[in-house]
mmCIF file of C-alpha atoms and ligand atoms in Angstrom:
data_model
loop_
_atom_site.group_PDB
_atom_site.id
_atom_site.type_symbol
_atom_site.label_atom_id
_atom_site.label_comp_id
_atom_site.label_asym_id
_atom_site.label_seq_id
_atom_site.Cartn_x
_atom_site.Cartn_y
_atom_site.Cartn_z
ATOM 1 C CA MET A 1 174.025 380.920 158.672
ATOM 2 C CA SER A 2 173.725 384.658 158.243
ATOM 3 C CA GLU A 3 170.789 384.932 160.668
ATOM 4 C CA VAL A 4 172.867 383.007 163.198
ATOM 5 C CA MET A 5 175.772 385.437 163.078
ATOM 6 C CA ASP A 6 173.314 388.106 164.047
ATOM 7 C CA ILE A 7 172.945 386.945 167.631
ATOM 8 C CA LYS A 8 169.797 388.397 169.146
ATOM 9 C CA VAL A 9 170.044 389.776 172.675
ATOM 10 C CA THR A 10 167.223 389.899 175.208
ATOM 11 C CA GLN A 11 168.469 391.763 178.246
ATOM 12 C CA THR A 12 167.435 391.019 181.774
ATOM 13 C CA VAL A 13 165.168 393.613 183.359
ATOM 14 C CA LYS A 14 167.031 393.517 186.629
ATOM 15 C CA THR A 15 170.636 392.563 187.291
ATOM 16 C CA ARG A 16 171.305 390.114 190.108
ATOM 17 C CA LEU A 17 174.805 391.430 190.528
ATOM 18 C CA HIS A 18 174.314 393.542 193.641
ATOM 19 C CA ASP A 19 172.950 390.572 195.586
ATOM 20 C CA GLN A 20 176.203 388.702 195.345
ATOM 21 C CA SER A 21 179.753 389.546 195.968
ATOM 22 C CA LEU A 22 182.390 388.962 193.322
ATOM 23 C CA GLU A 23 185.124 389.012 195.887
ATOM 24 C CA ASN A 24 186.219 385.491 196.787
ATOM 25 C CA ALA A 25 183.310 383.965 194.871
ATOM 26 C CA PRO A 26 183.611 380.187 195.253
ATOM 27 C CA PHE A 27 184.343 378.365 191.991
ATOM 28 C CA GLY A 28 181.228 377.718 189.896
ATOM 29 C CA HIS A 29 178.602 378.910 192.380
ATOM 30 C CA TYR A 30 177.380 382.181 190.888
ATOM 31 C CA PHE A 31 176.296 382.830 187.323
ATOM 32 C CA THR A 32 176.034 386.093 185.454
ATOM 33 C CA ASP A 33 172.845 387.770 184.221
ATOM 34 C CA HIS A 34 172.826 386.247 180.744
ATOM 35 C CA MET A 35 173.524 383.051 178.817
ATOM 36 C CA LEU A 36 173.838 382.094 175.184
ATOM 37 C CA VAL A 37 171.623 379.370 173.782
ATOM 38 C CA ALA A 38 171.901 377.984 170.235
ATOM 39 C CA GLU A 39 169.730 375.299 168.663
ATOM 40 C CA TYR A 40 170.666 372.687 166.086
ATOM 41 C CA LYS A 41 168.067 370.864 164.003
ATOM 42 C CA ASN A 42 167.562 369.586 160.452
ATOM 43 C CA GLY A 43 171.304 369.547 159.937
ATOM 44 C CA ALA A 44 172.004 373.190 160.794
ATOM 45 C CA TRP A 45 172.394 375.666 163.624
ATOM 46 C CA VAL A 46 169.091 377.480 163.282
ATOM 47 C CA SER A 47 169.281 380.029 166.082
ATOM 48 C CA ALA A 48 171.633 381.549 168.601
ATOM 49 C CA GLU A 49 170.546 384.102 171.143
ATOM 50 C CA ILE A 50 171.547 385.692 174.391
ATOM 51 C CA VAL A 51 168.815 385.602 177.013
ATOM 52 C CA PRO A 52 168.553 386.208 180.758
ATOM 53 C CA TYR A 53 170.120 383.345 182.761
ATOM 54 C CA GLN A 54 167.318 380.896 183.463
ATOM 55 C CA PRO A 55 166.539 377.192 183.871
ATOM 56 C CA LEU A 56 166.195 375.082 180.727
ATOM 57 C CA GLN A 57 163.076 373.032 180.137
ATOM 58 C CA LEU A 58 164.016 369.489 179.254
ATOM 59 C CA ASP A 59 161.981 366.483 178.154
ATOM 60 C CA PRO A 60 162.408 363.439 180.451
ATOM 61 C CA SER A 61 163.376 361.365 177.396
ATOM 62 C CA LEU A 62 166.192 363.804 176.541
ATOM 63 C CA ALA A 63 168.872 361.856 174.670
ATOM 64 C CA ALA A 64 171.808 363.405 176.576
ATOM 65 C CA LEU A 65 170.473 362.105 179.892
ATOM 66 C CA HIS A 66 170.156 358.542 178.649
ATOM 67 C CA TYR A 67 172.992 358.018 176.188
ATOM 68 C CA GLY A 68 175.538 360.610 177.142
ATOM 69 C CA GLN A 69 176.113 362.841 174.122
ATOM 70 C CA SER A 70 177.261 365.768 176.244
ATOM 71 C CA ILE A 71 180.512 367.749 176.003
ATOM 72 C CA PHE A 72 181.905 370.930 177.513
ATOM 73 C CA GLU A 73 184.814 373.342 177.748
ATOM 74 C CA GLY A 74 186.369 375.460 180.494
ATOM 75 C CA ILE A 75 187.967 378.824 179.725
ATOM 76 C CA LYS A 76 188.885 381.905 181.738
ATOM 77 C CA ALA A 77 188.636 385.647 181.104
ATOM 78 C CA TYR A 78 190.499 388.272 183.103
ATOM 79 C CA LYS A 79 190.106 391.970 183.777
ATOM 80 C CA ASP A 80 193.310 393.924 184.262
ATOM 81 C CA ASP A 81 193.904 397.035 186.383
ATOM 82 C CA THR A 82 192.690 399.288 183.571
ATOM 83 C CA ASP A 83 189.450 397.316 183.083
ATOM 84 C CA ASN A 84 190.625 395.689 179.847
ATOM 85 C CA VAL A 85 189.105 392.251 179.432
ATOM 86 C CA VAL A 86 190.918 389.341 177.798
ATOM 87 C CA ILE A 87 190.040 385.682 177.221
ATOM 88 C CA PHE A 88 192.875 383.160 177.498
ATOM 89 C CA ARG A 89 193.315 381.014 174.329
ATOM 90 C CA PRO A 90 189.608 380.573 173.486
ATOM 91 C CA LEU A 91 190.379 379.529 169.899
ATOM 92 C CA ASP A 92 192.211 376.484 171.246
ATOM 93 C CA ASN A 93 189.174 375.567 173.321
ATOM 94 C CA PHE A 94 186.980 376.100 170.270
ATOM 95 C CA LYS A 95 189.072 373.636 168.245
ATOM 96 C CA ARG A 96 189.150 371.110 171.070
ATOM 97 C CA PHE A 97 185.384 371.409 171.517
ATOM 98 C CA ASN A 98 184.807 370.391 167.924
ATOM 99 C CA ILE A 99 187.273 367.499 168.288
ATOM 100 C CA SER A 100 185.151 366.289 171.230
ATOM 101 C CA ALA A 101 181.997 366.852 169.151
ATOM 102 C CA GLN A 102 183.263 364.723 166.269
ATOM 103 C CA ARG A 103 184.219 361.810 168.519
ATOM 104 C CA MET A 104 180.808 361.914 170.184
ATOM 105 C CA GLN A 105 179.056 362.101 166.769
ATOM 106 C CA MET A 106 177.753 365.589 167.500
ATOM 107 C CA PRO A 107 177.730 368.553 165.080
ATOM 108 C CA ASP A 108 180.546 371.097 164.924
ATOM 109 C CA VAL A 109 179.707 374.442 166.448
ATOM 110 C CA PRO A 110 180.660 377.326 164.127
ATOM 111 C CA GLU A 111 183.181 379.917 165.251
ATOM 112 C CA GLU A 112 180.589 382.708 164.897
ATOM 113 C CA ILE A 113 178.565 381.092 167.669
ATOM 114 C CA PHE A 114 181.326 379.704 169.899
ATOM 115 C CA ILE A 115 183.747 382.627 169.788
ATOM 116 C CA GLY A 116 181.466 385.385 168.452
ATOM 117 C CA GLY A 117 178.706 384.489 170.896
ATOM 118 C CA MET A 118 181.142 384.162 173.794
ATOM 119 C CA LYS A 119 182.617 387.623 173.188
ATOM 120 C CA LYS A 120 179.191 389.209 172.906
ATOM 121 C CA LEU A 121 177.999 387.494 176.083
ATOM 122 C CA ILE A 122 181.102 388.475 178.063
ATOM 123 C CA ASP A 123 180.864 392.039 176.840
ATOM 124 C CA LEU A 124 177.234 392.225 177.977
ATOM 125 C CA ASP A 125 178.077 390.805 181.436
ATOM 126 C CA ARG A 126 181.350 392.702 181.729
ATOM 127 C CA ASN A 127 180.440 394.092 185.150
ATOM 128 C CA TRP A 128 180.515 390.572 186.505
ATOM 129 C CA ILE A 129 184.209 390.098 185.805
ATOM 130 C CA PRO A 130 186.105 390.635 189.037
ATOM 131 C CA GLY A 131 189.024 393.023 188.535
ATOM 132 C CA ILE A 132 190.557 391.712 191.763
ATOM 133 C CA ALA A 133 193.918 389.927 191.996
ATOM 134 C CA ASN A 134 193.650 386.154 191.376
ATOM 135 C CA HIS A 135 190.002 386.445 190.333
ATOM 136 C CA SER A 136 188.604 385.596 186.920
ATOM 137 C CA LEU A 137 185.488 384.869 184.932
ATOM 138 C CA TYR A 138 185.061 381.162 184.266
ATOM 139 C CA ILE A 139 183.421 380.447 180.904
ATOM 140 C CA ARG A 140 181.552 377.181 180.462
ATOM 141 C CA PRO A 141 180.435 376.361 176.888
ATOM 142 C CA PHE A 142 178.613 373.039 176.555
ATOM 143 C CA MET A 143 176.529 371.053 174.080
ATOM 144 C CA PHE A 144 174.121 368.207 174.613
ATOM 145 C CA ALA A 145 171.746 365.998 172.640
ATOM 146 C CA THR A 146 168.100 367.062 172.837
ATOM 147 C CA ASP A 147 166.156 364.454 170.868
ATOM 148 C CA ALA A 148 163.190 363.317 172.938
ATOM 149 C CA ILE A 149 163.185 359.690 171.782
ATOM 150 C CA LEU A 150 164.484 356.587 173.573
ATOM 151 C CA GLY A 151 166.392 355.107 170.676
ATOM 152 C CA VAL A 152 170.117 354.466 170.741
ATOM 153 C CA LYS A 153 171.370 356.594 167.878
ATOM 154 C CA PRO A 154 173.030 359.963 167.482
ATOM 155 C CA SER A 155 170.566 362.697 168.322
ATOM 156 C CA GLU A 156 169.339 364.860 165.458
ATOM 157 C CA THR A 157 168.921 367.937 167.629
ATOM 158 C CA TYR A 158 171.316 369.674 170.026
ATOM 159 C CA LYS A 159 171.591 372.694 172.255
ATOM 160 C CA PHE A 160 174.805 374.661 172.616
ATOM 161 C CA VAL A 161 174.911 376.898 175.694
ATOM 162 C CA ILE A 162 177.458 379.254 177.254
ATOM 163 C CA ILE A 163 177.213 380.277 180.899
ATOM 164 C CA LEU A 164 179.618 382.506 182.837
ATOM 165 C CA SER A 165 180.688 382.287 186.453
ATOM 166 C CA PRO A 166 182.783 384.846 188.341
ATOM 167 C CA SER A 167 185.342 383.091 190.468
ATOM 168 C CA GLY A 168 187.689 383.999 193.242
ATOM 169 C CA PRO A 169 191.155 382.539 193.852
ATOM 170 C CA TYR A 170 191.125 378.802 193.268
ATOM 171 C CA PHE A 171 193.582 377.910 195.942
ATOM 172 C CA SER A 172 194.850 374.423 195.608
ATOM 173 C CA ALA A 173 196.812 373.176 198.589
ATOM 174 C CA PRO A 174 199.633 370.760 197.705
ATOM 175 C CA MET A 175 197.954 367.451 196.939
ATOM 176 C CA ARG A 176 198.427 363.864 198.067
ATOM 177 C CA ILE A 177 198.062 361.542 195.095
ATOM 178 C CA TYR A 178 197.287 357.844 194.880
ATOM 179 C CA VAL A 179 198.567 355.964 191.830
ATOM 180 C CA GLU A 180 195.469 354.122 190.609
ATOM 181 C CA GLU A 181 195.873 350.470 189.640
ATOM 182 C CA LYS A 182 192.319 349.197 189.536
ATOM 183 C CA TYR A 183 190.196 351.778 187.749
ATOM 184 C CA THR A 184 190.997 353.388 184.405
ATOM 185 C CA ARG A 185 190.083 356.801 183.055
ATOM 186 C CA ALA A 186 190.969 356.335 179.411
ATOM 187 C CA VAL A 187 191.868 353.585 176.951
ATOM 188 C CA THR A 188 193.325 353.569 173.460
ATOM 189 C CA GLY A 189 190.446 353.950 171.024
ATOM 190 C CA GLY A 190 188.234 355.415 173.743
ATOM 191 C CA VAL A 191 187.168 358.953 174.572
ATOM 192 C CA GLY A 192 189.905 360.071 176.972
ATOM 193 C CA PHE A 193 190.988 362.876 174.649
ATOM 194 C CA THR A 194 187.500 364.422 174.659
ATOM 195 C CA LYS A 195 185.885 366.652 177.256
ATOM 196 C CA ASN A 196 182.727 364.602 177.475
ATOM 197 C CA ALA A 197 180.635 364.568 180.625
ATOM 198 C CA GLY A 198 180.874 360.789 181.019
ATOM 199 C CA ASN A 199 184.620 360.917 181.659
ATOM 200 C CA TYR A 200 183.894 362.959 184.746
ATOM 201 C CA GLY A 201 181.052 360.695 185.830
ATOM 202 C CA ALA A 202 183.331 357.661 185.615
ATOM 203 C CA SER A 203 186.095 359.331 187.612
ATOM 204 C CA MET A 204 184.052 360.041 190.721
ATOM 205 C CA HIS A 205 183.953 356.604 192.295
ATOM 206 C CA PRO A 206 187.735 356.013 192.081
ATOM 207 C CA THR A 207 188.336 359.543 193.377
ATOM 208 C CA ILE A 208 186.098 358.989 196.398
ATOM 209 C CA LYS A 209 187.833 355.664 197.064
ATOM 210 C CA ALA A 210 191.192 357.477 197.058
ATOM 211 C CA ARG A 211 189.761 360.147 199.404
ATOM 212 C CA GLU A 212 188.769 357.454 201.844
ATOM 213 C CA LEU A 213 192.436 356.466 201.965
ATOM 214 C CA GLY A 214 193.425 360.075 202.650
ATOM 215 C CA TYR A 215 194.367 361.109 199.105
ATOM 216 C CA ASP A 216 193.103 364.119 197.150
ATOM 217 C CA GLN A 217 193.192 362.643 193.678
ATOM 218 C CA VAL A 218 194.326 359.632 191.709
ATOM 219 C CA LEU A 219 197.108 359.421 189.163
ATOM 220 C CA TRP A 220 195.543 357.460 186.316
ATOM 221 C CA THR A 221 197.488 354.659 184.668
ATOM 222 C CA ASP A 222 196.969 352.660 181.456
ATOM 223 C CA SER A 223 194.302 349.951 181.437
ATOM 224 C CA VAL A 224 196.585 347.027 180.540
ATOM 225 C CA GLU A 225 199.635 347.134 182.804
ATOM 226 C CA HIS A 226 198.674 349.976 185.155
ATOM 227 C CA LYS A 227 202.226 351.260 184.748
ATOM 228 C CA TYR A 228 202.052 354.063 182.211
ATOM 229 C CA LEU A 229 201.024 357.380 183.694
ATOM 230 C CA GLN A 230 198.203 359.441 182.189
ATOM 231 C CA GLU A 231 196.730 362.323 184.197
ATOM 232 C CA VAL A 232 196.246 363.414 187.774
ATOM 233 C CA GLY A 233 192.527 363.681 188.499
ATOM 234 C CA MET A 234 191.233 365.953 185.759
ATOM 235 C CA MET A 235 194.569 367.689 185.242
ATOM 236 C CA ASN A 236 197.574 367.000 183.076
ATOM 237 C CA VAL A 237 200.689 365.993 184.962
ATOM 238 C CA PHE A 238 204.340 367.084 184.787
ATOM 239 C CA PHE A 239 207.368 365.483 186.431
ATOM 240 C CA ILE A 240 210.647 367.327 186.929
ATOM 241 C CA ILE A 241 213.501 364.841 186.766
ATOM 242 C CA ASN A 242 217.123 365.967 186.431
ATOM 243 C CA ASN A 243 215.750 369.430 185.666
ATOM 244 C CA VAL A 244 213.892 368.098 182.601
ATOM 245 C CA ALA A 245 210.096 368.501 182.464
ATOM 246 C CA ILE A 246 208.412 365.261 181.392
ATOM 247 C CA THR A 247 204.718 364.891 180.578
ATOM 248 C CA PRO A 248 202.738 362.043 178.972
ATOM 249 C CA SER A 249 202.419 362.349 175.182
ATOM 250 C CA LEU A 250 199.086 362.703 173.417
ATOM 251 C CA GLU A 251 199.246 360.274 170.514
ATOM 252 C CA GLU A 252 197.460 357.351 172.142
ATOM 253 C CA GLY A 253 194.319 359.409 172.663
ATOM 254 C CA THR A 254 194.232 358.674 176.392
ATOM 255 C CA ILE A 255 195.255 362.169 177.502
ATOM 256 C CA LEU A 256 193.169 365.327 177.337
ATOM 257 C CA ALA A 257 195.193 367.878 175.375
ATOM 258 C CA GLY A 258 195.090 370.558 178.077
ATOM 259 C CA ILE A 259 195.549 374.137 177.028
ATOM 260 C CA THR A 260 197.310 374.822 180.316
ATOM 261 C CA ARG A 261 199.507 371.807 179.486
ATOM 262 C CA ASP A 262 200.401 373.334 176.132
ATOM 263 C CA SER A 263 201.002 376.760 177.705
ATOM 264 C CA ALA A 264 203.151 375.178 180.421
ATOM 265 C CA ILE A 265 205.286 373.405 177.808
ATOM 266 C CA GLN A 266 205.970 376.753 176.096
ATOM 267 C CA VAL A 267 206.715 378.611 179.308
ATOM 268 C CA LEU A 268 208.926 375.825 180.717
ATOM 269 C CA LYS A 269 210.980 376.083 177.511
ATOM 270 C CA ASP A 270 211.141 379.863 178.024
ATOM 271 C CA MET A 271 212.488 379.115 181.502
ATOM 272 C CA GLY A 272 215.311 377.158 179.872
ATOM 273 C CA LEU A 273 214.072 373.646 180.632
ATOM 274 C CA ASN A 274 214.019 370.771 178.210
ATOM 275 C CA VAL A 275 210.512 369.366 177.869
ATOM 276 C CA GLU A 276 209.818 365.765 176.882
ATOM 277 C CA GLU A 277 206.401 364.507 175.802
ATOM 278 C CA ARG A 278 206.512 360.726 175.929
ATOM 279 C CA LYS A 279 205.367 357.542 177.639
ATOM 280 C CA ILE A 280 206.247 357.526 181.333
ATOM 281 C CA ASN A 281 206.469 354.298 183.316
ATOM 282 C CA ILE A 282 205.905 354.447 187.090
ATOM 283 C CA ASP A 283 209.097 352.394 187.570
ATOM 284 C CA GLU A 284 211.133 355.175 185.988
ATOM 285 C CA ILE A 285 209.564 357.649 188.406
ATOM 286 C CA ILE A 286 210.385 355.466 191.391
ATOM 287 C CA ASP A 287 213.979 354.952 190.262
ATOM 288 C CA ALA A 288 214.412 358.704 189.844
ATOM 289 C CA TYR A 289 212.951 359.294 193.304
ATOM 290 C CA LYS A 290 215.387 356.804 194.821
ATOM 291 C CA ALA A 291 218.258 358.467 192.952
ATOM 292 C CA ASN A 292 217.167 361.890 194.265
ATOM 293 C CA THR A 293 216.759 363.279 190.746
ATOM 294 C CA PHE A 294 212.945 363.522 190.870
ATOM 295 C CA THR A 295 212.347 366.901 192.466
ATOM 296 C CA GLU A 296 208.850 368.139 191.579
ATOM 297 C CA VAL A 297 205.503 366.912 190.300
ATOM 298 C CA PHE A 298 202.449 369.040 189.557
ATOM 299 C CA GLY A 299 199.122 369.120 187.740
ATOM 300 C CA THR A 300 197.949 371.697 185.186
ATOM 301 C CA GLY A 301 194.431 372.828 184.281
ATOM 302 C CA THR A 302 192.339 375.934 183.729
ATOM 303 C CA ALA A 303 190.665 375.951 187.151
ATOM 304 C CA ALA A 304 193.768 375.952 189.374
ATOM 305 C CA THR A 305 196.464 376.592 186.702
ATOM 306 C CA ILE A 306 199.211 374.717 188.562
ATOM 307 C CA SER A 307 198.589 372.376 191.504
ATOM 308 C CA MET A 308 201.614 371.176 193.367
ATOM 309 C CA ILE A 309 201.833 367.604 194.610
ATOM 310 C CA LYS A 310 203.435 366.812 197.952
ATOM 311 C CA GLU A 311 202.965 363.061 198.020
ATOM 312 C CA LEU A 312 202.703 360.275 195.464
ATOM 313 C CA ARG A 313 201.885 356.780 196.593
ATOM 314 C CA TYR A 314 202.394 353.708 194.394
ATOM 315 C CA LYS A 315 201.417 350.456 196.110
ATOM 316 C CA ASP A 316 203.190 350.768 199.492
ATOM 317 C CA PHE A 317 205.906 353.067 198.239
ATOM 318 C CA VAL A 318 205.434 356.687 199.297
ATOM 319 C CA MET A 319 207.255 359.564 197.629
ATOM 320 C CA ASN A 320 207.308 362.883 199.486
ATOM 321 C CA PHE A 321 208.102 366.325 198.109
ATOM 322 C CA ASN A 322 208.773 369.470 200.075
ATOM 323 C CA THR A 323 206.690 371.881 197.998
ATOM 324 C CA ASP A 324 208.016 374.867 199.984
ATOM 325 C CA GLU A 325 211.266 374.227 198.189
ATOM 326 C CA SER A 326 209.709 373.810 194.748
ATOM 327 C CA LYS A 327 211.354 376.136 192.247
ATOM 328 C CA ILE A 328 209.792 375.322 188.910
ATOM 329 C CA ALA A 329 206.059 375.021 189.621
ATOM 330 C CA PRO A 330 205.778 378.409 191.410
ATOM 331 C CA GLU A 331 207.756 380.219 188.722
ATOM 332 C CA LEU A 332 205.679 378.596 185.993
ATOM 333 C CA LYS A 333 202.472 379.645 187.743
ATOM 334 C CA GLN A 334 203.716 383.188 188.215
ATOM 335 C CA ARG A 335 204.722 383.488 184.555
ATOM 336 C CA LEU A 336 201.372 382.152 183.346
ATOM 337 C CA ASP A 337 199.519 384.514 185.693
ATOM 338 C CA ASP A 338 201.585 387.459 184.473
ATOM 339 C CA ILE A 339 200.725 386.731 180.843
ATOM 340 C CA ARG A 340 197.034 386.364 181.645
ATOM 341 C CA LYS A 341 196.931 389.560 183.656
ATOM 342 C CA SER A 342 198.847 391.409 180.891
ATOM 343 C CA LYS A 343 201.805 391.999 183.222
ATOM 344 C CA ALA A 344 204.133 390.154 180.844
ATOM 345 C CA PRO A 345 204.194 390.382 177.039
ATOM 346 C CA ASP A 346 201.740 388.103 175.238
ATOM 347 C CA LYS A 347 204.393 386.823 172.870
ATOM 348 C CA TYR A 348 202.433 383.784 171.728
ATOM 349 C CA GLY A 349 199.212 385.693 170.995
ATOM 350 C CA TRP A 350 197.254 383.834 173.668
ATOM 351 C CA LEU A 351 194.999 386.710 174.718
ATOM 352 C CA VAL A 352 191.807 387.657 172.896
ATOM 353 C CA LYS A 353 190.565 391.141 173.778
ATOM 354 C CA ILE A 354 186.917 391.945 174.332
HETATM 355 C C1 PLP B 401 189.872 369.941 181.147
HETATM 356 C C2 PLP B 401 190.834 368.851 181.459
HETATM 357 C C3 PLP B 401 192.213 369.087 181.625
HETATM 358 C C4 PLP B 401 192.815 370.459 181.627
HETATM 359 O O1 PLP B 401 192.678 371.100 180.388
HETATM 360 P P1 PLP B 401 192.894 372.683 180.337
HETATM 361 O O2 PLP B 401 192.606 373.022 178.911
HETATM 362 O O3 PLP B 401 194.283 372.947 180.721
HETATM 363 O O4 PLP B 401 191.922 373.276 181.298
HETATM 364 C C5 PLP B 401 193.037 368.007 181.846
HETATM 365 N N1 PLP B 401 192.553 366.749 181.915
HETATM 366 C C6 PLP B 401 191.248 366.485 181.767
HETATM 367 C C7 PLP B 401 190.796 365.078 181.833
HETATM 368 C C8 PLP B 401 190.341 367.516 181.534
HETATM 369 O O5 PLP B 401 189.045 367.239 181.393
#
C-alpha cells in the first residue's frame, strides 16, 4: 500500500479554467482540470494517480455496464472569504461509500486514496473553487467494476475515480410532491441504503410519470402497504408536526443515511426541537394536516441542502403549505450554510481543511 499513498500527479499543460465561468455554473456541467484514478486488481489497490481530466477508455464487455456494480458519493467543498477551503463531513461519506461497496460485493477503498487523494486533488484544482456566496465545489467519488467478461459474478477489477465540479447556487423552488403507491424505491433486504447507480436508474420512470401529472418528485412508500414513508426523490424527508421534527428511521435499510439528514437532526436539536426517527404512516400525516398541526415538510441532501415542499398529494387528498411562512426549514438551511461557510462555529467538527 505504501506506493499507493504516494499519489503520483501528472499536471495538465494548459488549464481550461479561463474558458468557463465559475459564477452561476450549472450543477454538474463543468469539471476541473484534474481527476484521480485508482485501480484495483489481484485483491489490492495497485495504483492511484492524479491525471488531467480526460475520457476513460472502456471495454464494451465492462462488468459495470452489464451487471451494475457501480456506486458513488456526493460531497461539497467551500471557499470562505479568506480563501480557506473546507470539505463538509467527507469522512462520513468515506464510511458510507464503503458500506455501499460491501453490499455491492465491491472492495473497500482505503482512506489514503478516498480522503488523501481527494484532498490532494482539491488542493491542485483550488482555483476552480468559487469563492462566491452560495457557490461550492461538488466532489463526485465513484467506483465501478471493470472486468471485461460477460459472466455474472463479482468483478475482480475495479476503478475508483474522483472528479470535481464547480457549482453555482442550487436553487430549489418549493416542490410539489406525489405520494407514490405503485413503484417502490427500496425494500427490506434490498439496496436502498446504498448509493448505487441502479437506485437512480430505477427512480427515473416513476419520477417522469409524476412530472406528467404536474409534480416535481415522488414521496416513496414501502413496497407492501404503500403507507410507510421513505424518501422524497433522492432526498431524505422531514415533517414538522406539533413543532416536533419527524423523519423515517434507518433500521430497515430502505433509507439512505443522508449526511445532510444527520446534520439536520443535530441542528434541529440545537434549535430546540425534539427530533424523532421512526416509522411514519401516511395516515398519521393526513390526520395531522386535518388537525392543523402539520406545518412544514422538506427534503435534505447535499445538492440543494434543504428543499421546501409546498404540496403533498396522496390519492385525491391534497395538502398545501405556505412556504413563505415556513420558520424551521429556512432557519435550518441558514444555520447549515453558516457552518459550512465558517460563519458559525464548527462545534461538531464537520469541516476538514485543505
Ligand atoms: C445521496 C442521497 C441522499 C442525500 O444524502 P446526503 O448525504 O445528504 O447528500 C438521500 N437519499 C438518497 C436516495 C440519496 O441517494
